[in-house]
Each structure stands twice: as structure tokens, then as C-alpha cells.
Amino acid sequence: MIDGVASEFPRINDGLIGRKMRYVYASRVAGYMKPKPLFDGVIKHDLENDTTQTHELGRGRFCGETTFASLP
């Protein structure tokens, strides 16, 4: 468990699978929409610094599973 915020579908950079990861991204569960499984933000976990940043979409806005798009 990384933190107490409900989230689903954690993702990493697929190009680095098998290596130590610093960042993990996940969709944040919209707790106020129970029992519907909706996501209202994206959480970025920094595993080195033990910090978390959240990008909130705003009330009534939802997203799906996160994906990782690396720089070209």
C-alpha cells in the first residue's frame, strides 16, 4: 500500500519493465460517486521521495485508466 487514497490500474513506463521504478501513476477513485466505479483524477506516486501529487479533473469530470506516454 502506497497511501490511503483509493485508486486503480497503476501504470509505469512499459519501456522500463523489470527495472527499479521511481514513478507510478494511477486513476483516483471518485469516492463521492459510490457505488459507481468512476475516476476523478490521476495520482503520481514518487517512490524515491515518498511523495504523491494528484491532478484533479473537477467535480463531475471523469477519466479512465491511465497510460504512460514517454517522450519521443
Backbone as numpy.savetxt, mean C-alpha at the origin, in Angstrom:
# Nx Ny Nz CAx CAy CAz Cx Cy Cz
3.54 -8.34 10.75 2.69 -7.16 10.75 3.58 -5.92 10.75
3.31 -5.02 9.81 4.13 -3.81 9.70 3.54 -2.68 10.54
2.22 -2.48 10.46 1.55 -1.50 11.31 0.10 -1.93 11.52
-0.66 -1.13 12.24 -2.03 -1.51 12.57 -3.07 -1.08 11.56
-2.67 -0.50 10.45 -3.62 -0.05 9.43 -3.98 -1.23 8.53
-5.28 -1.42 8.32 -5.73 -2.52 7.46 -5.38 -2.22 6.01
-4.71 -3.17 5.37 -4.34 -3.00 3.96 -4.31 -4.38 3.30
-4.28 -4.36 1.97 -4.28 -5.60 1.20 -3.35 -5.46 0.01
-3.05 -6.59 -0.60 -2.31 -6.68 -1.86 -0.96 -5.94 -1.82
-0.08 -6.26 -0.86 1.22 -5.58 -0.83 2.04 -5.90 -2.07
2.79 -4.91 -2.55 3.60 -5.07 -3.76 5.00 -4.52 -3.53
5.93 -5.07 -4.29 7.30 -4.59 -4.32 7.69 -4.43 -5.78
8.90 -3.96 -6.01 9.42 -3.89 -7.37 9.68 -5.31 -7.85
8.89 -5.80 -8.80 9.01 -7.17 -9.28 10.39 -7.47 -9.87
11.07 -6.44 -10.34 12.41 -6.63 -10.90 13.45 -6.96 -9.85
13.09 -6.81 -8.59 14.04 -7.07 -7.50 13.60 -8.22 -6.60
12.71 -9.06 -7.08 12.24 -10.19 -6.28 13.42 -11.07 -5.89
13.46 -11.48 -4.63 14.53 -12.31 -4.11 15.63 -11.52 -3.43
15.57 -10.19 -3.56 16.56 -9.33 -2.91 15.90 -8.61 -1.74
16.71 -8.06 -0.87 16.19 -7.30 0.27 15.46 -6.06 -0.24
14.26 -5.83 0.25 13.44 -4.70 -0.16 13.46 -3.61 0.89
13.44 -2.37 0.44 13.30 -1.24 1.37 11.85 -0.79 1.44
11.18 -0.73 0.29 9.82 -0.19 0.24 8.81 -1.28 -0.13
7.66 -1.20 0.52 6.51 -2.07 0.21 5.31 -1.15 0.07
4.51 -1.36 -0.97 3.32 -0.54 -1.24 2.09 -1.42 -1.08
1.03 -0.85 -0.51 -0.21 -1.61 -0.31 -1.42 -0.69 -0.43
-2.56 -1.26 -0.77 -3.83 -0.51 -0.82 -4.43 -0.47 0.58
-4.83 0.73 1.02 -5.41 0.89 2.36 -6.90 0.62 2.32
-7.36 -0.21 3.25 -8.78 -0.55 3.35 -9.55 0.65 3.88
-10.65 0.99 3.20 -11.53 2.09 3.63 -12.41 1.56 4.76
-11.99 1.76 5.99 -12.69 1.22 7.15 -14.12 1.70 7.29
-14.42 2.91 6.79 -15.76 3.45 6.93 -16.74 2.85 5.93
-16.26 1.99 5.04 -17.13 1.39 4.02 -17.46 -0.07 4.33
-17.33 -0.50 5.57 -17.61 -1.89 5.94 -19.03 -2.26 5.59
-19.31 -3.43 5.12 -18.41 -4.56 4.90 -17.85 -4.61 3.49
-18.03 -3.55 2.69 -17.51 -3.55 1.31 -15.99 -3.48 1.32
-15.33 -4.31 0.52 -13.87 -4.29 0.48 -13.34 -3.22 -0.49
-13.39 -1.97 -0.08 -12.92 -0.87 -0.92 -11.63 -0.29 -0.36
-10.82 0.32 -1.23 -9.53 0.88 -0.84 -9.54 2.39 -1.11
-9.15 3.17 -0.09 -9.21 4.64 -0.21 -7.86 5.31 -0.17
-6.78 4.55 -0.36 -5.45 5.15 -0.36 -4.37 4.13 -0.61
-3.15 4.64 -0.75 -1.98 3.80 -0.97 -1.00 4.06 0.17
-0.49 2.99 0.75 0.46 3.07 1.86 1.84 2.67 1.36
2.85 3.48 1.71 4.25 3.17 1.38 4.97 2.91 2.70
5.45 1.68 2.86 6.18 1.30 4.06 7.67 1.34 3.76
8.44 2.07 4.56 9.90 2.10 4.47 10.41 1.12 5.53
10.88 -0.03 5.10 11.29 -1.07 6.04 12.62 -0.78 6.71
13.47 0.08 6.10 14.75 0.44 6.72 14.57 1.42 7.86
13.73 2.44 7.65 13.53 3.49 8.65 12.31 3.26 9.53
11.57 2.18 9.28 10.37 1.85 10.04 9.37 3.02 10.04
9.14 3.58 8.84 8.19 4.68 8.68 7.15 4.30 7.64
6.05 5.05 7.66 4.95 4.81 6.73 4.44 6.15 6.21
4.18 6.21 4.91 3.53 7.36 4.30 2.25 6.88 3.65
1.20 7.70 3.74 -0.08 7.33 3.14 -0.55 8.41 2.18
-0.94 7.99 1.00 -1.57 8.90 0.03 -3.06 8.60 0.07
-3.83 9.54 0.61 -5.28 9.37 0.71 -5.95 9.92 -0.53
-6.91 9.19 -1.06 -7.61 9.61 -2.27 -8.73 10.60 -2.00
-9.20 10.66 -0.79 -10.32 11.54 -0.44 -11.60 10.74 -0.26
-12.44 11.22 0.60 -13.68 10.49 0.92 -14.52 10.28 -0.34
-14.96 9.04 -0.52 -15.78 8.70 -1.68 -14.99 8.36 -2.93
-13.64 8.34 -2.85 -12.79 7.97 -3.99 -12.05 6.69 -3.63
-11.97 5.78 -4.58 -11.43 4.47 -4.28 -10.49 4.00 -5.38
-9.61 3.08 -5.02 -8.66 2.52 -5.98 -8.69 1.01 -5.88
-7.88 0.37 -6.69 -7.75 -1.07 -6.66 -6.39 -1.47 -6.14
-5.92 -2.61 -6.57 -4.62 -3.12 -6.16 -3.51 -2.22 -6.67
-2.49 -2.02 -5.85 -1.35 -1.20 -6.28 -0.47 -2.02 -7.22
0.24 -1.34 -8.08 1.27 -1.96 -8.92 2.52 -1.11 -8.81
3.65 -1.65 -9.15 4.90 -0.91 -9.07 5.38 -0.65 -10.49
5.61 0.61 -10.82 6.12 0.99 -12.14 7.49 1.64 -11.94
8.55 0.92 -12.26 9.89 1.46 -12.07 10.21 2.47 -13.17
11.21 3.30 -12.88 11.64 4.29 -13.87 12.23 3.58 -15.07
12.02 4.11 -16.27 12.56 3.45 -17.48 14.07 3.46 -17.52
